[in-house]
Amino acid sequence: MNTRTPVKGGRRPVRLASAAAAALVAGLLAGNGSAAGESGDPGTFSYDCGPESGPTRATVEVAAHLPASAETGKPVQPGPVTVQVGLARGDLARLLPDGADAVLSTASLAVEVSQNDQSATAMWADLAAPSTPVPADGDVRLVHTGAVPTVTVGAAGDVTLTAGELKLGLQSATPTTGGQSTPKAVPLVCRPVAGQDLRLGTVPVADSSGSEPSATPGTGKPSAPGGEKGPKGGAGLTVQPRATAAGTGKCPTVIPQGKADPSDAPKAPPGATPGEFDLPGSPGCAYALGAANISKLNGAMIINDPKHNPVTISVLAVTHSSVRSSVQPGGLYLRLDSLADLRLPDAESTFLTFGFEPVTAKVRFETGPVTISTGNVGTSVFSVISFKQSLRLYDVKVNGTPLDVGGSCRTAKPYKVVLNGGAKYTNVFYGGTLDGTIDIPEFSGCGTNGEDLDPLFTASISGPGNSIEMNQGTTCIPDSPDNLCPPNIPVLPGSGAAGR
């Protein structure tokens, strides 16, 4: 996907399919008191929120940069996207425990997507705001950022996005003492005040042949495909991926531990220092399938084979953000970091060693903490997954005859895996494909009874230029309103088969 800077007065689109949509800092959000424009200017809306403690009025600013135009059959990706919620300090105090001087917040905004006579709802869910101090008086402004799904249409005509119901989860960020449990999030359901223009923007869509949409007789409005009224959320208007309300049981199986290491992600260009924010993260799980080529053996190995009970990886989505606005020196920079615990099942592969000897072996992956970093540098999109890994070989057979390699036949040291996806990897919530190459170190500990098999495996496997491709499906977040559960099993790279 190419990213292009819009020319004033032109129709050139900017496609910002960032890994968790991008963020604009509070300085960009000087609301204009009206609906948002196509350029990404924020719209300011009034919402009434109804907790059990009494009604609360909120000011909501939504900044959603939309492409200047789009084509049928191609995903439309909103971004950068920010939802800022202003609450009176007194209203917020009623919702938080006594003594709370900082608040964490999550937000989910329902956005109606309409074209011609069709409509569907896109959930801008799991938007997270960093720990925000509660002032002594005045308003509290919570700036939420997060993942935004794409929209694909099958017919020409204007696509309009309209803000709807907003759900907040407010939680004290003040450290507890005396062994007290962490306060639970307080839900807050907010609905737009009647009489407002809630449009976030409009994207003109032309069909892939470049022809203009036809008009419905007597109305002057573009017609739905075939001139018939399409069903709500029908085939001609698709929010991808579709969410379901089904649960997945125990998900995630573990909570990833540690701290993200974004050292392999692009750095911010020289200029103002980005703001750094630690976030609580959203625990979930996803399927990730892969294929690795062993260069010396000219063969491939399937990772987490979808035909043999694939397992999910555990994810803690968006634990840190690094943000610099586009108006600051150096321009826009956004990086969102997530953690994952990658416990892959053992793989089994057969290769022709030295070109003629069939060797079958089982491979165990020993993987360290995984960092998923996504974002924008200006209008360029990046996505990087990195981790360290070791391989252990066992149950080796040469031409059907067992070869005892012992219990410690492994790479002599861990090797670094860095996978890049660009815009092919949408974000940590919606997944995508990434690829890279790895250098496999020499082997050690192979052989028994004094037999040293290290040189055999080092000569046949170790070396640079081993390609790997991974495809991650959607991430199920059980506690999210739009939880994407159960997670889908994506296409196995290189298979051409459909996911399930």
Coordinates of C-alpha atoms in Angstrom, one line a residue:
M1 CA 0.0 0.0 0.0
N2 CA 1.4 3.4 -1.0
T3 CA 1.0 6.5 1.1
R4 CA 0.8 9.8 -0.6
T5 CA 0.6 13.3 0.8
P6 CA -2.6 15.1 -0.3
V7 CA -2.2 18.2 -2.6
K8 CA -4.2 21.2 -1.7
G9 CA -7.3 21.3 -4.0
G10 CA -6.5 17.8 -5.4
R11 CA -8.1 14.4 -4.8
R12 CA -5.0 12.3 -4.0
P13 CA -5.7 9.9 -1.1
V14 CA -3.7 9.4 2.0
R15 CA -3.9 5.8 3.1
L16 CA -2.8 5.4 6.7
A17 CA -3.5 1.8 7.7
S18 CA -1.5 2.1 10.9
A19 CA -1.2 -0.8 13.3
A20 CA -3.5 0.7 15.8
A21 CA -4.7 3.7 13.9
A22 CA -2.6 6.8 14.8
A23 CA -2.9 9.3 17.6
L24 CA -3.1 13.0 17.6
V25 CA -2.1 14.7 20.8
A26 CA -4.4 17.0 22.7
G27 CA -2.9 20.1 21.1
L28 CA -4.4 19.1 17.7
L29 CA -7.9 18.8 19.1
A30 CA -9.1 22.3 19.2
G31 CA -12.7 21.3 18.4
N32 CA -14.6 23.4 15.8
G33 CA -18.1 22.9 17.2
S34 CA -19.3 21.0 14.2
A35 CA -19.1 17.7 12.3
A36 CA -15.7 16.5 11.3
G37 CA -14.5 17.3 7.8
E38 CA -12.8 15.0 5.2
S39 CA -9.4 16.5 6.0
G40 CA -9.5 15.0 9.5
D41 CA -10.6 18.2 11.4
P42 CA -12.1 17.1 14.7
G43 CA -15.9 17.2 15.2
T44 CA -17.2 18.3 18.6
F45 CA -20.3 16.6 20.0
S46 CA -22.3 16.7 23.2
Y47 CA -23.2 13.4 24.9
D48 CA -25.4 12.5 27.8
C49 CA -24.0 9.7 30.0
G50 CA -26.0 7.7 32.5
P51 CA -24.3 6.0 35.3
E52 CA -26.2 4.8 38.4
S53 CA -24.9 7.8 40.3
G54 CA -26.7 10.3 38.0
P55 CA -26.5 11.9 34.6
T56 CA -23.3 13.3 33.3
R57 CA -22.7 15.6 30.3
A58 CA -19.6 14.8 28.2
T59 CA -17.9 16.8 25.4
V60 CA -16.6 14.4 22.8
E61 CA -14.1 15.3 20.1
V62 CA -13.5 12.8 17.3
A63 CA -10.6 13.3 14.8
A64 CA -10.7 10.8 12.0
H65 CA -8.6 11.4 8.9
L66 CA -10.3 9.8 5.9
P67 CA -8.9 9.3 2.4
A68 CA -9.9 11.9 -0.2
S69 CA -11.4 9.1 -2.4
A70 CA -11.6 5.3 -2.7
E71 CA -12.4 2.5 -5.1
T72 CA -14.9 -0.4 -5.0
G73 CA -13.5 -3.6 -3.6
K74 CA -10.6 -1.9 -1.9
P75 CA -10.6 -1.4 1.9
V76 CA -11.0 2.1 3.3
Q77 CA -8.9 2.7 6.4
P78 CA -9.7 5.6 8.7
G79 CA -6.7 7.0 10.5
P80 CA -5.2 8.7 12.3
V81 CA -8.1 8.5 14.8
T82 CA -8.5 10.0 18.2
V83 CA -11.5 10.2 20.5
Q84 CA -11.2 12.8 23.2
V85 CA -13.7 12.9 26.1
G86 CA -14.1 15.9 28.4
L87 CA -15.8 15.3 31.7
A88 CA -16.3 17.8 34.6
R89 CA -14.1 17.0 37.6
G90 CA -17.1 16.8 39.9
D91 CA -18.8 14.3 37.6
L92 CA -15.7 12.2 37.4
A93 CA -15.2 12.2 41.2
R94 CA -18.6 10.6 41.7
L95 CA -17.5 7.7 39.6
L96 CA -14.0 7.0 41.2
P97 CA -13.0 5.9 44.6
D98 CA -12.2 8.5 47.2
G99 CA -8.6 9.8 46.9
A100 CA -8.2 8.9 43.2
D101 CA -5.9 11.5 41.7
A102 CA -5.4 9.8 38.3
V103 CA -7.7 7.8 35.9
L104 CA -7.3 5.2 33.2
S105 CA -10.0 5.0 30.5
T106 CA -11.1 2.8 27.6
A107 CA -13.6 3.8 25.0
S108 CA -15.7 2.1 22.3
L109 CA -17.5 4.3 19.8
A110 CA -20.2 2.9 17.5
V111 CA -19.8 4.4 14.0
E112 CA -22.6 4.0 11.4
V113 CA -21.2 3.5 7.9
S114 CA -23.7 4.2 5.2
Q115 CA -23.7 4.2 1.4
N116 CA -26.7 4.5 -0.9
D117 CA -29.4 2.4 0.9
Q118 CA -27.1 0.2 2.9
S119 CA -25.6 0.7 6.4
A120 CA -23.4 -1.2 8.8
T121 CA -21.9 -0.5 12.2
A122 CA -18.2 -0.3 12.8
M123 CA -17.1 -0.6 16.4
W124 CA -14.1 1.6 17.1
A125 CA -13.4 -0.5 20.2
D126 CA -10.5 -0.9 22.7
L127 CA -9.4 2.7 22.4
A128 CA -7.2 3.4 25.3
A129 CA -6.2 6.6 27.2
P130 CA -3.0 6.7 29.3
S131 CA -3.1 7.5 33.0
T132 CA -4.5 11.0 33.2
P133 CA -4.1 13.2 36.3
V134 CA -7.4 14.4 37.9
P135 CA -7.1 18.2 38.4
A136 CA -8.3 20.0 41.5
D137 CA -11.0 21.7 39.4
G138 CA -12.1 22.1 35.8
D139 CA -12.5 19.5 33.2
V140 CA -10.7 16.2 32.7
R141 CA -9.7 15.5 29.1
L142 CA -9.2 11.8 28.2
V143 CA -7.5 11.2 24.9
H144 CA -8.2 7.7 23.5
T145 CA -6.4 6.0 20.6
G146 CA -6.7 2.5 19.2
A147 CA -7.5 0.2 16.4
V148 CA -10.1 1.1 13.7
P149 CA -11.5 -1.5 11.3
T150 CA -11.5 -1.0 7.5
V151 CA -14.6 -0.7 5.4
T152 CA -15.0 -2.2 1.9
V153 CA -17.8 -1.3 -0.5
G154 CA -19.0 -3.1 -3.6
A155 CA -20.7 -0.1 -5.3
A156 CA -19.9 3.4 -6.3
G157 CA -21.3 6.3 -4.2
D158 CA -20.4 8.4 -1.2
V159 CA -19.6 6.5 2.0
T160 CA -20.6 8.5 5.2
L161 CA -19.4 7.8 8.7
T162 CA -21.6 9.0 11.6
A163 CA -20.8 8.9 15.3
G164 CA -23.2 6.9 17.6
E165 CA -23.2 5.4 21.1
L166 CA -20.0 5.8 23.2
K167 CA -19.1 3.4 26.0
L168 CA -16.4 4.3 28.6
G169 CA -14.6 2.2 31.2
L170 CA -13.2 4.5 33.9
Q171 CA -10.7 3.1 36.5
S172 CA -8.7 4.7 39.2
A173 CA -4.9 4.8 38.4
T174 CA -3.9 5.7 41.9
P175 CA -1.7 3.0 43.4
T176 CA -3.4 1.1 46.2
T177 CA -1.9 0.4 49.6
G178 CA -2.4 -2.3 52.3
G179 CA -2.9 -5.1 49.9
Q180 CA -6.2 -3.7 48.5
S181 CA -7.4 -5.1 45.2
T182 CA -7.3 -3.1 42.0
P183 CA -10.5 -1.1 41.6
K184 CA -12.8 -2.4 38.9
A185 CA -13.6 -0.3 35.9
V186 CA -16.8 1.8 36.1
P187 CA -18.9 1.5 32.9
L188 CA -20.4 4.6 31.5
V189 CA -22.8 4.5 28.5
C190 CA -23.1 7.8 26.6
R191 CA -25.6 8.7 23.9
P192 CA -25.4 11.8 21.6
V193 CA -27.7 14.7 22.5
A194 CA -30.4 15.0 19.9
G195 CA -30.3 17.6 17.1
Q196 CA -26.6 17.4 16.3
D197 CA -24.9 16.7 13.0
L198 CA -22.9 13.7 13.9
R199 CA -21.2 13.1 10.6
L200 CA -17.5 12.3 10.9
G201 CA -16.8 12.6 7.2
T202 CA -17.6 11.3 3.7
V203 CA -15.4 9.4 1.2
P204 CA -16.4 9.4 -2.5
V205 CA -16.1 5.9 -4.0
A206 CA -15.7 5.2 -7.7
D207 CA -15.9 1.7 -9.1
S208 CA -12.7 0.1 -10.3
S209 CA -13.5 1.0 -13.9
G210 CA -13.6 4.7 -12.9
S211 CA -17.3 5.2 -13.9
E212 CA -19.6 7.3 -11.8
P213 CA -22.5 5.9 -9.7
S214 CA -25.9 5.7 -11.3
A215 CA -28.8 7.6 -9.8
T216 CA -32.0 6.2 -8.5
P217 CA -34.9 7.6 -10.7
G218 CA -36.6 10.5 -9.2
T219 CA -34.2 11.0 -6.3
G220 CA -30.9 12.1 -7.8
K221 CA -29.2 9.8 -5.3
P222 CA -26.8 6.9 -6.2
S223 CA -28.6 3.6 -6.2
A224 CA -27.5 0.4 -4.5
P225 CA -26.2 -2.5 -6.6
G226 CA -28.9 -3.6 -9.0
G227 CA -31.1 -0.7 -8.0
E228 CA -32.4 -2.6 -5.0
K229 CA -32.3 -1.7 -1.3
G230 CA -29.5 -3.6 0.2
P231 CA -29.8 -5.4 3.6
K232 CA -28.4 -3.8 6.7
G233 CA -24.7 -4.7 6.7
G234 CA -25.2 -6.6 3.4
A235 CA -22.6 -7.9 1.0
G236 CA -22.2 -4.6 -0.7
L237 CA -20.9 -2.8 2.5
T238 CA -18.5 -4.8 4.7
V239 CA -16.8 -3.8 7.9
Q240 CA -13.8 -6.0 8.2
P241 CA -13.3 -8.0 10.3
R242 CA -16.8 -8.8 11.5
A243 CA -17.1 -9.2 15.3
T244 CA -19.1 -11.9 17.0
A245 CA -20.4 -12.1 20.6
A246 CA -19.2 -15.7 21.1
G247 CA -16.7 -16.3 23.8
T248 CA -13.6 -18.5 23.5
G249 CA -13.3 -19.9 27.0
K250 CA -10.0 -19.3 28.7
C251 CA -8.4 -16.6 26.6
P252 CA -5.6 -15.7 27.1
T253 CA -4.1 -18.8 28.7
V254 CA -1.3 -16.6 30.3
I255 CA -0.8 -12.9 30.6
P256 CA 2.4 -11.8 28.9
Q257 CA 5.0 -10.5 31.3
G258 CA 7.8 -8.0 31.1
K259 CA 8.2 -4.8 29.1
A260 CA 8.0 -4.2 25.3
D261 CA 11.4 -3.8 23.6
P262 CA 10.7 -1.5 20.6
S263 CA 14.4 -1.2 19.6
D264 CA 13.7 -2.7 16.2
A265 CA 10.9 -0.3 15.3
P266 CA 11.5 2.9 13.4
K267 CA 12.8 5.8 15.5
A268 CA 11.2 9.2 15.5
P269 CA 12.9 11.6 13.1
P270 CA 14.9 14.5 14.7
G271 CA 12.6 17.1 16.3
A272 CA 10.5 17.4 19.4
T273 CA 10.7 14.5 21.8
P274 CA 7.7 12.2 21.6
G275 CA 5.5 11.8 24.7
E276 CA 5.8 8.4 26.3
F277 CA 2.8 6.8 28.0
D278 CA 2.5 3.5 29.8
L279 CA -1.0 1.8 29.3
P280 CA -2.7 -1.1 31.1
G281 CA -3.0 -3.2 28.0
S282 CA -5.9 -5.4 26.9
P283 CA -5.4 -9.2 27.4
G284 CA -6.5 -11.5 24.6
C285 CA -5.4 -14.2 22.2
A286 CA -4.9 -14.8 18.5
Y287 CA -3.9 -17.5 16.0
A288 CA -0.6 -17.0 14.2
L289 CA 0.5 -19.4 11.5
G290 CA 3.8 -19.4 9.6
A291 CA 6.1 -21.0 7.2
A292 CA 9.9 -21.0 7.4
N293 CA 12.3 -21.9 4.7
I294 CA 15.6 -23.6 5.5
S295 CA 17.9 -22.2 2.9
K296 CA 20.6 -24.9 2.8
L297 CA 17.9 -27.7 2.7
N298 CA 15.7 -25.9 0.1
G299 CA 12.7 -27.0 2.1
A300 CA 9.9 -25.4 4.2
M301 CA 8.6 -26.0 7.7
I302 CA 5.0 -25.2 8.8
I303 CA 4.7 -23.3 12.0
N304 CA 1.5 -23.9 14.1
D305 CA -0.1 -26.1 11.4
P306 CA -3.8 -25.3 11.0
K307 CA -4.5 -28.9 10.2
H308 CA -3.1 -30.2 13.5
N309 CA -4.9 -28.4 16.4
P310 CA -3.2 -25.0 16.2
V311 CA -2.8 -23.1 19.4
T312 CA -3.4 -19.4 20.2
I313 CA -0.8 -16.9 21.3
S314 CA -1.4 -14.8 24.4
V315 CA -1.5 -11.0 23.7
L316 CA -1.4 -7.9 26.0
A317 CA -2.5 -5.3 23.4
V318 CA -1.2 -1.7 23.6
T319 CA 0.9 -1.5 26.7
H320 CA 2.9 1.6 25.7
S321 CA 2.5 4.5 23.3
S322 CA 5.0 7.1 21.9
V323 CA 3.3 10.1 20.3
R324 CA 4.4 13.3 18.6
S325 CA 1.8 15.4 16.8
S326 CA 2.2 16.5 13.2
V327 CA 2.4 20.1 14.1
Q328 CA 5.5 19.6 16.3
P329 CA 9.1 19.9 15.0
G330 CA 9.9 16.7 13.2
G331 CA 6.3 15.9 12.2
L332 CA 3.9 13.1 13.2
Y333 CA 5.3 10.0 15.0
L334 CA 3.2 7.3 16.6
R335 CA 4.4 4.0 18.0
L336 CA 2.1 1.6 19.8
D337 CA 3.8 -1.3 21.6
S338 CA 2.2 -4.6 22.6
L339 CA 3.5 -7.8 24.3
A340 CA 2.8 -11.4 23.3
D341 CA 3.6 -14.8 24.7
L342 CA 4.4 -17.1 21.8
R343 CA 4.2 -20.8 22.9
L344 CA 4.2 -22.6 19.6
P345 CA 3.5 -26.3 19.2
D346 CA 6.3 -28.5 18.0
A347 CA 6.7 -28.8 14.2
E348 CA 7.6 -31.9 12.1
S349 CA 9.4 -31.6 8.8
T350 CA 11.1 -33.8 6.2
F351 CA 14.1 -32.6 4.2
L352 CA 16.5 -34.0 1.7
T353 CA 19.8 -33.5 3.5
F354 CA 22.7 -32.8 1.1
G355 CA 20.1 -33.2 -1.7
F356 CA 19.5 -37.0 -1.5
E357 CA 19.1 -38.3 2.1
P358 CA 15.6 -37.9 3.6
V359 CA 15.7 -36.7 7.2
T360 CA 12.6 -36.3 9.4
A361 CA 12.9 -34.3 12.6
K362 CA 10.7 -32.7 15.2
V363 CA 11.4 -29.1 16.1
R364 CA 10.7 -27.4 19.4
F365 CA 10.5 -23.6 19.5
E366 CA 11.8 -21.9 22.6
T367 CA 10.7 -18.3 22.3
G368 CA 11.3 -15.3 24.5
P369 CA 9.0 -12.3 25.0
V370 CA 7.5 -10.9 21.8
T371 CA 7.2 -7.2 21.1
I372 CA 4.7 -5.9 18.5
S373 CA 5.3 -2.3 17.4
T374 CA 3.1 -0.5 15.0
G375 CA 2.5 3.1 13.9
N376 CA 3.3 5.9 11.6
V377 CA 6.3 8.1 10.7
G378 CA 4.6 10.9 8.9
T379 CA 2.4 9.2 6.4
S380 CA 4.6 6.1 6.2
V381 CA 3.1 3.0 8.0
F382 CA 5.2 0.5 9.9
S383 CA 4.6 -2.8 11.7
V384 CA 7.4 -4.8 13.4
I385 CA 7.3 -8.0 15.5
S386 CA 10.6 -9.0 17.2
F387 CA 11.7 -11.7 19.6
K388 CA 14.6 -14.1 20.4
Q389 CA 14.2 -17.8 19.7
S390 CA 16.1 -21.1 19.9
L391 CA 15.5 -24.4 18.1
R392 CA 15.7 -27.9 19.7
L393 CA 15.7 -31.0 17.5
Y394 CA 14.5 -34.4 18.6
D395 CA 13.0 -37.7 17.2
V396 CA 15.3 -37.5 14.2
K397 CA 15.1 -40.2 11.6
V398 CA 17.4 -40.7 8.6
N399 CA 15.8 -42.6 5.7
G400 CA 13.4 -44.0 8.3
T401 CA 16.1 -45.1 10.8
P402 CA 16.1 -43.3 14.2
L403 CA 19.2 -41.2 14.9
D404 CA 19.7 -40.6 18.6
V405 CA 20.6 -36.9 19.0
G406 CA 20.1 -36.8 22.7
G407 CA 18.0 -34.4 24.7
S408 CA 20.0 -31.3 24.2
C409 CA 20.4 -30.9 20.5
R410 CA 19.8 -27.2 19.9
T411 CA 21.1 -24.0 18.5
A412 CA 24.1 -23.0 20.5
K413 CA 22.6 -19.6 21.2
P414 CA 19.3 -17.8 20.7
Y415 CA 18.8 -15.9 17.4
K416 CA 16.9 -12.7 16.7
V417 CA 13.7 -12.8 14.7
V418 CA 12.5 -9.5 13.2
L419 CA 9.4 -9.5 11.0
N420 CA 8.2 -6.5 9.1
G421 CA 4.7 -6.0 7.7
G422 CA 4.3 -2.4 6.7
A423 CA 0.6 -1.9 5.8
K424 CA 0.1 -5.6 5.3
Y425 CA -0.2 -6.0 9.0
T426 CA -3.2 -3.9 9.9
N427 CA -2.8 -3.7 13.7
V428 CA -2.4 -6.0 16.8
F429 CA -6.2 -6.4 16.9
Y430 CA -6.9 -7.2 13.3
G431 CA -3.6 -8.9 12.4
G432 CA -2.0 -9.4 9.0
T433 CA 1.1 -10.8 7.4
L434 CA 4.8 -10.1 8.2
D435 CA 8.0 -11.5 6.9
G436 CA 11.8 -11.5 7.4
T437 CA 15.0 -13.5 7.3
I438 CA 16.9 -15.2 10.1
D439 CA 20.4 -16.4 10.7
I440 CA 20.4 -19.8 12.3
P441 CA 23.4 -20.3 14.7
E442 CA 25.5 -23.4 14.8
F443 CA 24.2 -26.4 16.8
S444 CA 25.5 -27.9 20.0
G445 CA 24.7 -30.8 22.3
C446 CA 23.7 -33.2 19.5
G447 CA 24.7 -36.8 19.9
T448 CA 25.0 -39.5 22.6
N449 CA 27.6 -42.0 23.7
G450 CA 30.5 -39.8 22.7
E451 CA 29.2 -39.3 19.1
D452 CA 29.4 -35.6 18.1
L453 CA 26.6 -34.8 15.6
D454 CA 27.0 -31.0 16.0
P455 CA 28.9 -30.6 12.7
L456 CA 26.2 -32.5 10.8
F457 CA 23.4 -30.2 11.8
T458 CA 25.5 -27.1 11.6
A459 CA 26.6 -27.9 8.1
S460 CA 23.1 -28.8 6.9
I461 CA 20.9 -26.2 8.7
S462 CA 22.9 -23.3 10.2
G463 CA 23.5 -20.1 8.2
P464 CA 21.9 -16.9 7.0
G465 CA 19.1 -16.1 4.6
N466 CA 16.4 -18.4 6.0
S467 CA 13.1 -16.7 5.2
I468 CA 10.0 -16.8 7.5
E469 CA 6.5 -15.5 7.0
M470 CA 3.8 -15.2 9.6
N471 CA 0.1 -14.5 9.3
Q472 CA -1.8 -13.4 12.4
G473 CA -5.6 -13.5 12.6
T474 CA -7.9 -11.3 14.7
T475 CA -7.2 -10.9 18.4
C476 CA -10.0 -11.9 20.7
I477 CA -10.3 -9.5 23.7
P478 CA -12.9 -11.1 25.9
D479 CA -13.5 -8.0 28.1
S480 CA -14.0 -5.7 25.1
P481 CA -17.5 -4.8 23.8
D482 CA -16.4 -5.6 20.3
N483 CA -14.3 -8.6 21.3
L484 CA -13.6 -10.2 17.9
C485 CA -14.2 -13.6 19.6
P486 CA -13.5 -16.3 18.8
P487 CA -10.3 -15.4 17.0
N488 CA -10.2 -16.5 13.4
I489 CA -7.6 -18.9 12.0
P490 CA -5.9 -17.0 9.2
V491 CA -4.6 -18.3 5.9
L492 CA -1.4 -20.3 6.1
P493 CA 1.3 -18.3 4.2
G494 CA 2.0 -19.8 0.8
S495 CA -1.0 -22.2 1.0
G496 CA -3.6 -20.2 -0.9
A497 CA -6.2 -21.8 1.4
A498 CA -8.9 -19.7 3.1
G499 CA -8.9 -19.1 6.8
R500 CA -11.5 -20.5 9.1

